[in-house]
XYZ file of C-alpha atoms in Angstrom:
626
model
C 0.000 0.000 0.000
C 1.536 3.594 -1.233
C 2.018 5.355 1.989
C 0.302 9.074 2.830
C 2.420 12.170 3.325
C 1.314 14.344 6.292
C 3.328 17.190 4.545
C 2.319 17.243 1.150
C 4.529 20.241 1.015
C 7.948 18.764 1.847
C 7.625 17.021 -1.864
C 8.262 20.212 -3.635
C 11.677 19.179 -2.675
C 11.977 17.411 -6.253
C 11.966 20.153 -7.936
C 15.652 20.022 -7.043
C 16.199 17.072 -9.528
C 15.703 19.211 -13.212
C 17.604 21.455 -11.188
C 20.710 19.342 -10.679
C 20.133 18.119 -14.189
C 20.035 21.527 -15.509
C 23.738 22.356 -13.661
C 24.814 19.233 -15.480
C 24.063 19.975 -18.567
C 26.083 23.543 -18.502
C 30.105 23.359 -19.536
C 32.591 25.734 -18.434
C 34.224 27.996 -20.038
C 37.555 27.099 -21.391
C 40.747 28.848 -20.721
C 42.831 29.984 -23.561
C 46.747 29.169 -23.523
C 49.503 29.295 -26.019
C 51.936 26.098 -25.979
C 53.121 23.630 -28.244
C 50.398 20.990 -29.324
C 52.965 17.347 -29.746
C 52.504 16.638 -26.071
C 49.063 17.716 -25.943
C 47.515 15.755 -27.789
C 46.762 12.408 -25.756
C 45.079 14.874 -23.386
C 42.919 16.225 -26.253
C 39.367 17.487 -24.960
C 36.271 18.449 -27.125
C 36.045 22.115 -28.215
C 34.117 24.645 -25.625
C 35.717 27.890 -27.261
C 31.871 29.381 -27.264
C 31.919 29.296 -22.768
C 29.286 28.354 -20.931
C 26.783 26.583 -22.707
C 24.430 23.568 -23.040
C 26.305 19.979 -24.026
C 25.264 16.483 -23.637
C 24.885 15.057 -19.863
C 27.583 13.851 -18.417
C 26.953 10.846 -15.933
C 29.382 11.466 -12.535
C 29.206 10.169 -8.953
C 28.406 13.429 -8.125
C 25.588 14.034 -10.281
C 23.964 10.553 -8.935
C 24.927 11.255 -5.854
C 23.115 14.933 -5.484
C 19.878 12.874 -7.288
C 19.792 11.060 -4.288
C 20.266 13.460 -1.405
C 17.108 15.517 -3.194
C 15.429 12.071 -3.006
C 16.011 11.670 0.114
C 15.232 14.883 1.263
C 11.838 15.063 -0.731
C 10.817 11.309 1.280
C 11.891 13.021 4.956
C 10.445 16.373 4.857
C 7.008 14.929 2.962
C 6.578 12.795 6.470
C 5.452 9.589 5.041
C 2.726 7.464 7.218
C 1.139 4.223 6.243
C -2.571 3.201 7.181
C -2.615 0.948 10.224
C -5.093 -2.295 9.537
C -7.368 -2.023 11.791
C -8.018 1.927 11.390
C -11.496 3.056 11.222
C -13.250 6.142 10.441
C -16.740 7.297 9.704
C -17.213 10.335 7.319
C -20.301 12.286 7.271
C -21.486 14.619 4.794
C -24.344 16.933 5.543
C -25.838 18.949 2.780
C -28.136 21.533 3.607
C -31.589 20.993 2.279
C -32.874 24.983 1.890
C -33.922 25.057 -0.893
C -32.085 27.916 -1.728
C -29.363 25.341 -2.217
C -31.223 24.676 -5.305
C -28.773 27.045 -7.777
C -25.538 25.639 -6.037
C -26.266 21.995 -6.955
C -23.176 21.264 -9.170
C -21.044 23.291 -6.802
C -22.191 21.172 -3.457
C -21.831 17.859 -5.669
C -18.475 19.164 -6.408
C -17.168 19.931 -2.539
C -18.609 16.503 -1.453
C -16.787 14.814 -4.115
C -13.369 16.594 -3.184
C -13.502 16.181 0.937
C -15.015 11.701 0.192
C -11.338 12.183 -2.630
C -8.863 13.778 0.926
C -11.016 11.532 3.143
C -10.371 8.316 1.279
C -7.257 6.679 2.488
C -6.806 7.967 5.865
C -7.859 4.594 7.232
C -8.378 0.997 6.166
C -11.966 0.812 6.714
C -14.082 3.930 5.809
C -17.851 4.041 6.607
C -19.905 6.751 4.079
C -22.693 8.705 5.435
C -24.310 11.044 3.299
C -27.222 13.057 4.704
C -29.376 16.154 4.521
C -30.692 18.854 7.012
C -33.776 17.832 6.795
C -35.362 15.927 9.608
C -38.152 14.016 8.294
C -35.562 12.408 5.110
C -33.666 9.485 5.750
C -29.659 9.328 5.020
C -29.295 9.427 1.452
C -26.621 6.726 2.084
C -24.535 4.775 4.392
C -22.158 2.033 3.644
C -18.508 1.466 2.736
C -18.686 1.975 -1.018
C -17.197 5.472 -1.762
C -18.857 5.587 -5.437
C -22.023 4.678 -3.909
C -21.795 7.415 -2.108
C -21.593 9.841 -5.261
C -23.999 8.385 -6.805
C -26.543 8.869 -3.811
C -26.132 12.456 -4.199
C -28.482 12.521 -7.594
C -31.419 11.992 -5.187
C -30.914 15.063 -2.966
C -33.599 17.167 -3.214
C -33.152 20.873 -1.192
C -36.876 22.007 -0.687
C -37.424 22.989 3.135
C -37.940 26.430 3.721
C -35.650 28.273 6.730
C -35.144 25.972 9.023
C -32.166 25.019 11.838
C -29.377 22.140 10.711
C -28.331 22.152 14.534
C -30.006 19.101 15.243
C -28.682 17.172 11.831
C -25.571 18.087 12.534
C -25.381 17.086 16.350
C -26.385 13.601 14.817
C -23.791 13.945 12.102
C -21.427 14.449 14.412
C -22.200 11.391 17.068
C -22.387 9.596 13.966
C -19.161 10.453 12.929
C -17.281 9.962 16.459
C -13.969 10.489 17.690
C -12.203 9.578 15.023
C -14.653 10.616 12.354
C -15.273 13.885 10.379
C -17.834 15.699 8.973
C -18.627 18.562 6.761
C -21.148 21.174 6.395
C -22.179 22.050 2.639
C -24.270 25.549 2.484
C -24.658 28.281 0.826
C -24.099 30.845 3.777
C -21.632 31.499 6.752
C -24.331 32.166 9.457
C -25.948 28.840 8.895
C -23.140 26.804 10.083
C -21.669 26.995 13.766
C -18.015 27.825 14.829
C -17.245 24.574 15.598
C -17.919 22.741 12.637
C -16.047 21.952 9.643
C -18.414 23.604 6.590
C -17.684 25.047 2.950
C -19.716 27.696 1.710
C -20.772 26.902 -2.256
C -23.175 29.880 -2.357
C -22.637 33.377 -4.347
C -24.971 36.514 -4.382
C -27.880 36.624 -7.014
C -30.300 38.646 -8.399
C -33.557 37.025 -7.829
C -37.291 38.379 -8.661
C -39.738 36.017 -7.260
C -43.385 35.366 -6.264
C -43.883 35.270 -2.511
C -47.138 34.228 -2.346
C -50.834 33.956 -3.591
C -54.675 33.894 -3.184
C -57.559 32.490 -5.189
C -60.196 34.175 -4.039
C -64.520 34.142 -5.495
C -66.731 37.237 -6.275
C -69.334 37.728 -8.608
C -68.122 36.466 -11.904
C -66.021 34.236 -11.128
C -62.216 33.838 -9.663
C -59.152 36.472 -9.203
C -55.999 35.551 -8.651
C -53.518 37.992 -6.473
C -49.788 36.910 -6.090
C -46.939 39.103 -4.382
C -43.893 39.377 -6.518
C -40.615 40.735 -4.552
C -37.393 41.798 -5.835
C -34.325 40.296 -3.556
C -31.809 42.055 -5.216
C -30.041 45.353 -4.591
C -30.735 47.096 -7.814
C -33.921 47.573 -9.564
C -35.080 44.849 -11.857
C -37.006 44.542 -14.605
C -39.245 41.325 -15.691
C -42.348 40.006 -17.767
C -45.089 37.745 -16.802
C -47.766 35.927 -18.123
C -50.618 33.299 -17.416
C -50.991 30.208 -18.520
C -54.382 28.586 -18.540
C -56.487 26.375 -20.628
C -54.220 25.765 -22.945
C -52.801 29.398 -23.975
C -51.118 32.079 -22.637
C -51.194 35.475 -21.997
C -49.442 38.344 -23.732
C -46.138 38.895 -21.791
C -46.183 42.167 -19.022
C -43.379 44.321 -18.140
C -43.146 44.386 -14.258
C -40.521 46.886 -12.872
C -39.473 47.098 -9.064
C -37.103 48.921 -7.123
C -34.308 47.295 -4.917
C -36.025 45.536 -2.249
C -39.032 46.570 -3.369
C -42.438 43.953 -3.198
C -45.545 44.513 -5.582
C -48.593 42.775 -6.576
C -50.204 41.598 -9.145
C -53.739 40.215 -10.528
C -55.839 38.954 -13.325
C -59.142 37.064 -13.349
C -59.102 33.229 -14.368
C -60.754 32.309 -17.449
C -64.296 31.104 -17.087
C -64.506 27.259 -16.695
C -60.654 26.726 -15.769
C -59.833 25.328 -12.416
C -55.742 25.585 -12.966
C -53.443 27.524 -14.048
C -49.804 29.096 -13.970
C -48.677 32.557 -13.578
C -44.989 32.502 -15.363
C -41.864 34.966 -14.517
C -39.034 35.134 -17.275
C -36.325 33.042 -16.012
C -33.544 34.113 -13.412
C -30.477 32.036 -11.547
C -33.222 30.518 -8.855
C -35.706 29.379 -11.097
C -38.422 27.841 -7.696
C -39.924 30.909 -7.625
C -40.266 31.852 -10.934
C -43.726 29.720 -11.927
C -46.634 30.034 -9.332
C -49.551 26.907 -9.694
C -53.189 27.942 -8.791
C -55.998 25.952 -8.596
C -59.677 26.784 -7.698
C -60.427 26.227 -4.278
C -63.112 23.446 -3.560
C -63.730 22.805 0.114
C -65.621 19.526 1.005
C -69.870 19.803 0.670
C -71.484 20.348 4.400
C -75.180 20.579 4.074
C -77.151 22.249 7.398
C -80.511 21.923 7.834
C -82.639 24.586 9.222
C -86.257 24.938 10.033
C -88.363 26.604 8.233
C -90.560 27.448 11.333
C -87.429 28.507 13.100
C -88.176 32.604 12.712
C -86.225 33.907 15.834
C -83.496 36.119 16.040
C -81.196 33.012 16.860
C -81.553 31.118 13.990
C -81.561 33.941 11.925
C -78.217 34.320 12.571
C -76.978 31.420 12.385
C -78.356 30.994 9.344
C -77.195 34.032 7.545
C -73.379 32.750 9.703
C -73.863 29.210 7.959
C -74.494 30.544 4.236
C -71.142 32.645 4.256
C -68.998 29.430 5.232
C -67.637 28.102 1.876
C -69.094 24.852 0.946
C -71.704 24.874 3.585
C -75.555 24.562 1.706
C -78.669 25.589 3.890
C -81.597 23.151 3.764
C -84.661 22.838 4.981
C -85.346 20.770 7.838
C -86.726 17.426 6.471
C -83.881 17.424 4.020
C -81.227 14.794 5.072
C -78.225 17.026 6.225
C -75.534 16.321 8.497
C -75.829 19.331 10.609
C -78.898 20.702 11.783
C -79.102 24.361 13.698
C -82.042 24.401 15.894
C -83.771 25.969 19.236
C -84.205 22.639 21.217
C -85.470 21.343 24.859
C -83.510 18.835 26.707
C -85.060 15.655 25.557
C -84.659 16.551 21.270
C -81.037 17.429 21.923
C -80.431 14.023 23.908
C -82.537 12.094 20.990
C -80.983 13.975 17.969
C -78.617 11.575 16.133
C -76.933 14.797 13.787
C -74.682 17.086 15.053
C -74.538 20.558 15.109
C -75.218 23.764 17.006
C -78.032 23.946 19.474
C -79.718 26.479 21.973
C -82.459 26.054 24.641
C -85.497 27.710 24.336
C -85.713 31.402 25.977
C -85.991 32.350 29.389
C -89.668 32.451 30.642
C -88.340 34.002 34.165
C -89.544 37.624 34.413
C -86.786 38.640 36.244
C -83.382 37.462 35.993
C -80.183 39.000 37.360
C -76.971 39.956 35.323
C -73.923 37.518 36.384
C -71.155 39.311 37.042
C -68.283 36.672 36.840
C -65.853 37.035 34.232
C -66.236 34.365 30.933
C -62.874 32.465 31.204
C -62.437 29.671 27.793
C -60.536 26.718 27.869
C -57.469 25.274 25.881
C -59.694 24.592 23.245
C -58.978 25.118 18.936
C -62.399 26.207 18.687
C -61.980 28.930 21.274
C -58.333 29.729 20.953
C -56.947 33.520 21.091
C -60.503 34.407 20.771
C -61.345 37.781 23.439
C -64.677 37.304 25.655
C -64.241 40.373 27.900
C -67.536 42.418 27.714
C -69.224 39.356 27.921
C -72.847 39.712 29.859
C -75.542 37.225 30.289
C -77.649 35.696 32.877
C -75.819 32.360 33.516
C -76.374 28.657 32.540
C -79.711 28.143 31.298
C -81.855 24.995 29.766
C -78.790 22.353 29.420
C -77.059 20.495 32.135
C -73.065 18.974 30.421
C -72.845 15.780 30.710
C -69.841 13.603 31.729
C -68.650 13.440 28.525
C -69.066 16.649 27.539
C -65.844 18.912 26.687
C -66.385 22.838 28.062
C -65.347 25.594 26.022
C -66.596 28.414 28.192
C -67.411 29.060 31.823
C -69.461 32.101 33.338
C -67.619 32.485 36.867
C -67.560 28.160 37.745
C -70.645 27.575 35.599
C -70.302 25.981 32.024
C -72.283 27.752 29.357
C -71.113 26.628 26.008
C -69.949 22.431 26.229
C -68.940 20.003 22.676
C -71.106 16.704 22.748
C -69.070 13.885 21.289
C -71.183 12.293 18.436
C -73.836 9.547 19.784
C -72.200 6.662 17.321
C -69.728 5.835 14.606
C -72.804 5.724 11.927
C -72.334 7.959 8.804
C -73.639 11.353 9.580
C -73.143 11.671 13.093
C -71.264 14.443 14.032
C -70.336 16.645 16.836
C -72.959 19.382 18.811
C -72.050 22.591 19.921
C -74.387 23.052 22.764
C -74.751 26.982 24.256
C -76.610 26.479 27.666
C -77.383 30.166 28.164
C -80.708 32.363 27.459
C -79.465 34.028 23.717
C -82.013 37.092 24.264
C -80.580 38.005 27.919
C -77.026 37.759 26.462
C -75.259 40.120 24.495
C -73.696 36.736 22.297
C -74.911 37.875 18.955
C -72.669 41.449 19.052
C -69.674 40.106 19.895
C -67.202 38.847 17.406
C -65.795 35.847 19.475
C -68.941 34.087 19.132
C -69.130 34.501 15.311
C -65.558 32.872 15.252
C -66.813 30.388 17.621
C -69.533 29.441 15.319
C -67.746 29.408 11.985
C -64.328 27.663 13.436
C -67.041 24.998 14.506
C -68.509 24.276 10.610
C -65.205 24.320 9.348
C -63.787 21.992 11.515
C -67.202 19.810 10.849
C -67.212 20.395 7.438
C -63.278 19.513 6.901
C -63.900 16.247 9.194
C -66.307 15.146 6.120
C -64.837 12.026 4.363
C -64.922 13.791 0.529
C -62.408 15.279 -1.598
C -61.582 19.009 -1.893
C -58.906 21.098 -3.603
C -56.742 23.751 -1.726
C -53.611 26.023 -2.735
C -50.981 25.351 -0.092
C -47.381 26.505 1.057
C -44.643 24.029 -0.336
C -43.932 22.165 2.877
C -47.628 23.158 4.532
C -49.362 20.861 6.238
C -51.942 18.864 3.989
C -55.406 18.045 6.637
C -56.586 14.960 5.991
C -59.492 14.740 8.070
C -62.595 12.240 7.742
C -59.710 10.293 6.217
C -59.252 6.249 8.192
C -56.031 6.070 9.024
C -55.517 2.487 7.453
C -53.798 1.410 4.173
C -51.536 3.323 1.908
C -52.287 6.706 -0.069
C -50.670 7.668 -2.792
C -49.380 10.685 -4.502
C -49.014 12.023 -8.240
C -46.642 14.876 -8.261
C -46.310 17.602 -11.611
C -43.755 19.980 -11.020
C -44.269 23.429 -11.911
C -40.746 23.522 -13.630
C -42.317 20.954 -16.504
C -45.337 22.087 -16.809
C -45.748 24.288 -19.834
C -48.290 25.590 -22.894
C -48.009 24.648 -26.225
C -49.658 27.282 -28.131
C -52.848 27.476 -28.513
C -53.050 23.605 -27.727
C -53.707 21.797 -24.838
C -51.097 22.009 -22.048
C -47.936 19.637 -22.455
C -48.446 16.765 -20.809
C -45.677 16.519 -18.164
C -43.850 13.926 -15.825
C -45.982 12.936 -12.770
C -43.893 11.505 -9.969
C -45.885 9.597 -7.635
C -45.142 8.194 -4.238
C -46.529 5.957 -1.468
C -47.396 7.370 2.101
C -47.631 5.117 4.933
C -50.105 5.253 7.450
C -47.790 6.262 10.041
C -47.188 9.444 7.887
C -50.578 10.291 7.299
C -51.019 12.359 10.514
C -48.009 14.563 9.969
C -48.566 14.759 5.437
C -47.338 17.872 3.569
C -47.471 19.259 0.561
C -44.241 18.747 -1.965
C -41.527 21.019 -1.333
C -41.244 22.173 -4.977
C -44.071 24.371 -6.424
C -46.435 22.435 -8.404
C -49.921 20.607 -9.024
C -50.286 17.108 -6.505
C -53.319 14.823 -5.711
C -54.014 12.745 -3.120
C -55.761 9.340 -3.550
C -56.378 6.285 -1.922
C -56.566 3.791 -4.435
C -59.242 5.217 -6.884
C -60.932 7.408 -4.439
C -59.892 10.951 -4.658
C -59.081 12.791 -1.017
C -57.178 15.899 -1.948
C -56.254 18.282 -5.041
C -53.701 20.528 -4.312
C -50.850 23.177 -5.494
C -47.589 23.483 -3.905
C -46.464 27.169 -3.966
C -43.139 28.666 -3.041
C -44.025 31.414 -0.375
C -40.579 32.071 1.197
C -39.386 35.387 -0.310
C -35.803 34.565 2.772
C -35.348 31.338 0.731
C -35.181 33.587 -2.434
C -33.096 36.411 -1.149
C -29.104 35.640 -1.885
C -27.489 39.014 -1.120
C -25.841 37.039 1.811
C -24.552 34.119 0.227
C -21.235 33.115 -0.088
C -18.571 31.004 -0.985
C -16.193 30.147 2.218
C -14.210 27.115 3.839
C -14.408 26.636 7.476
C -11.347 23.853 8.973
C -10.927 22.676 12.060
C -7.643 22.813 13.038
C -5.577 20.374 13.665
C -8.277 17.840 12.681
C -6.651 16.065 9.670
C -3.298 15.648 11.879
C -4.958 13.761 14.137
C -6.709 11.607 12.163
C -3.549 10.255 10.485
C -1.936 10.254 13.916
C -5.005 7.857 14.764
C -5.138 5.720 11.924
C -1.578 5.974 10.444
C 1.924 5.193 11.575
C 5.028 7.166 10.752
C 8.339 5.749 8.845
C 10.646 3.824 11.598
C 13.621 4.013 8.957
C 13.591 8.376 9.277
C 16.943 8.175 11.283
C 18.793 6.510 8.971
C 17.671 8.204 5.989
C 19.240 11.402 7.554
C 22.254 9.844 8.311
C 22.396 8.719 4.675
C 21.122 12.191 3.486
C 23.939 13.726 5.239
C 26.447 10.469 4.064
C 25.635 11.823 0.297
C 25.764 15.627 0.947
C 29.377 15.245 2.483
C 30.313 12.536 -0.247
C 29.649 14.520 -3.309
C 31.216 17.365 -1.929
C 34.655 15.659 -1.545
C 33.710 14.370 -5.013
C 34.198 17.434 -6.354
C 36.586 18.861 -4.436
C 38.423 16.296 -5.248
C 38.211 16.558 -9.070
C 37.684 12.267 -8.835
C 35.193 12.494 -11.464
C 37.288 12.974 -14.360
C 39.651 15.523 -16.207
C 39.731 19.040 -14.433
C 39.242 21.371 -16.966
C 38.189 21.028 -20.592
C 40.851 21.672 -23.393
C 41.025 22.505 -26.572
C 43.398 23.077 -29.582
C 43.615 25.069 -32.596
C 46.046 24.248 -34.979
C 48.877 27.701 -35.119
C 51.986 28.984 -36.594
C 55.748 27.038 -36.398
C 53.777 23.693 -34.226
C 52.050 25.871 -31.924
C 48.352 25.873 -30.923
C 46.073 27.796 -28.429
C 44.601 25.287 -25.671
């Protein structure tokens, strides 16, 4: 096995050998002399009458000699250290999955291929681990095969928003060990701690991008609003246009300042349900095509009776009608929800859910409670403010043991949820308000609205049926009314492929699709690239979705920057772990020195041959110049 140098540097030492050569090559000038030629001429020498100059080598013990004290020196100063057999080490590459990394690609390939070519070697057994920040992605690899390792790299993927490596690289580096290393790849200095080894593969861009979007409904139809931001330091200039059923737009000019943030809008085309707003291409192309998709929450019909005049039910039923997807039927119309003035015995024999009130207060007096309304750690009642709350206490319901309170007036619960009476399709939860509505002022104050509408939401959403939603790359994707059995899968078209072919139908493009486990189902997101998705579960339809980039910090490069971080020392140490040095380095200086002083006495000597050169030219009466 070739040995490793710990000073790379002490090899420059070679160099000396053209060197030497070089001095060899050169002849001295001869020295002119007039004498007779007869007993010259057994000593006859080649002509040098020009001085100095180049001439064929001449082989001496000194020349060899000098070879081999450079040779010698080169070996001792470059430290030579061979790989003990039973050395270890575990290398760990973490790559940072921003997805501002996204640009960088071929750079951060690049670094990890360099450190896995200076980490290879240093001991007999290496053990690969290549890895991302991201916590919910499994090491890209880990084994002992070093080109296995490259070739994992082709399925890294950076597409998290901001997001701390501290905790990936904490278990980088108890993966790694004592006698491991590890390395950092990102694209800026303030994402990687003083302590750890990291390179820097990033480099300041001017980026335009969209940071953000809304679909939203009014009388004709659909308008789209999207936030484009300029990251850069100078103004910028770029055209956009939107592609839907089938064609595109004519291109805009959109102009912004440094730093500056605009918006802008256009209504969908009648009868399309997708499209994609374009911006001309720049270095960090995830921002530059935005998906959109008509929002389609899941059906919730309420029923409501017709009979039901008072002021209660009025307005819950105007509250109902403005809660997208909700319909308002009447009350012998099977619904899942029903909103409805009821005594005690209907609300304990009503199989639906929904939101329910006792009767009014007959009492002809009744006194103003004075307690405070306090809520509980509830969603439905969450950050919501009931101070200027006034009523006259509990009233018509008792809660029952397996009721859940959501508000209390002083110790008494007034507003209680009533887990569904079965697991039948249809049942559903009620939201049961045991006070007197009229002698309340419930109806004026906003946190009962929210009360109400965060309740049909969260009954509508817990509907088994598909609906379609815009969401965050990375966002949370609900997927309530869902079992949590079996596999779902998902069909993936990235934005970046999606495209308009004149005035034809869109060009069909690649659909990825992938398998989530029902352990992942709680916790499922929406692709971290920008693009159209849909969830199914074998033929059954649960979600249609877009995955938009809405993380203007991601696109913003005017920090980024190309560095090298080393820990010092480290690479010494690992050879003095795994390595051991040369036990012959004493006697190659005494040999080293042996040769210097030999080749000097060589040539002091004059051993290697005739002393000077000498020539003749024949001259007048036998004579001749040497």
């Amino acid at each position: 096995m070739l040995p490793i140098f710990a000073n790379p540097a002490g090899l420059w030492v070679v160099l000396g050998v053209p060197a030497i050569l070089a001095i060899h090559f050169l002849q001295q000038r001869a020295q002119v002399a007039r004498t007779s030629t007869w007993f010259l001429i057994e000593k006859f020498a080649p002509d040098s009458a020009r001085g100095r100059t180049w001439d064929r080598l001449r082989t001496s013990r000194a020349l060899w000699l000098q070879l081999l004290a450079v040779l010698l020196a080169a070996w001792v100063l470059g430290e030579p250290r061979w790989i003990r057999a039973q050395s270890a080490q575990t290398v760990v590459l973490v790559l940072d999955a921003s997805v501002s990394m996204e640009p960088f690609r071929a750079a951060a390939v690049t670094a990890v291929e360099r450190e896995m070519s200076l980490a290879d070697g240093l001991a007999a057994r290496t053990t690969w681990v290549v890895m991302t920040t991201n916590p919910r992605q499994p090491a890209l690899y880990r084994g002992l095969t070093r080109d296995a390792a490259a070739a994992a790299l082709a399925h890294w993927q950076p597409e998290l928003g901001r997001h701390d490596a501290g905790p990936s690289l904490r278990l980088a580096r108890n993966l790694a060990g004592g006698a491991g290393r590890t390395l950092f790849i990102t694209d800026r200095r303030e994402k990687a701690p003083a302590d750890q080894r990291a390179v820097g593969v990033g480099q300041p861009l001017e980026n335009v991008g969209f940071a953000g979007a809304t679909v939203t409904r009014d009388g004709d139809g659909h308008v789209w609003r999207a936030l484009v931001k300029n990251n850069a330091a100078t103004p910028q200039r770029r055209t956009w246009r939107l592609e839907a059923g089938g064609t595109a737009s004519p291109q805009q000019t959109l102009e912004l300042a440094a730093g500056a943030m605009t918006e802008i809008s256009a209504r969908l085309p009648a009868g399309v349900d997708r499209a994609l707003v374009v911006l001309s291409n720049d270095a960090f192309q995830a921002d530059n095509r935005l998906p959109l998709l008509v929002p389609a929450p899941k059906p919730l019909t309420v029923a409501v009776a017709e009979n039901d005049k008072g002021e209660t039910a009025a307005f819950y039923r105007r509250l109902a009608a403005s809660v997208e997807g909700v319909s308002i039927v009447a009350a012998d119309t099977p619904a899942t929800l029903r909103l409805a003035e009821v005594d005690v015995v209907a609300l304990n024999s009503e199989p639906r859910g929904g939101i329910f009130w006792p009767p009014a207060d007959r009492r002809a007096q009744a006194a103003l409670m004075t307690e405070p309304v306090t809520p509980e750690r509830h969603p439905l009642v969450s950050g919501l403010n009931w101070q200027g709350w006034f009523g006259t206490g509990p009233h018509g319901f008792t809660r029952g043991s397996n009721d859940t309170p959501l508000l209390w007036h002083g110790t008494w619960p007034i507003v209680w949820l009533r887990p569904p009476a079965g697991d039948a399709p249809g049942m559903g939860r009620k939201l049961v308000l045991g006070f007197d509505w009229a002698t309340s002022n419930a109806a004026r104050l906003p946190a009962t609205v929210l009360l109400a509408r965060r309740f049909l939401e969260a009954e509508r959403d817990a509907q088994r049926s598909a609906y379609s939603a815009n969401f965050d790359c990375g966002a949370l994707v609900s997927l309530s009314g869902v079992p949590l059995d079996g596999e779902l899968t998902v069909a993936f078209e990235s934005a970046a492929n999606t495209a308009v072919a004149g005035a034809a139908a869109p060009q069909a493009a690649p659909t990825e699709t992938w398998t989530i486990q029902p352990s992942e189902l709680t916790r499922l997101r929406a692709p971290g690239r920008p693009g159209f998705f849909a969830v199914r579960r074998g033929e059954e339809l649960l979600v249609r979705g877009t995955a938009q980039f809405a993380d203007p910090r991601q696109g913003d490069f005017r920090s980024a920057e190309t560095f090298f971080t080393e820990i010092r020392n480290e690479r010494e140490a690992a050879l003095e772990r795994n390595t051991s040095g040369d036990p012959f380095v004493v006697v190659w200086l005494v040999l080293l020195a042996g040769v210097a002083l030999w080749s000097g006495w060589s040539r002091v000597s004059g051993s290697e041959g005739a002393p000077a050169h000498l020539s003749t030219k024949a001259g007048e009466g036998g004579r001749a110049a040497v």
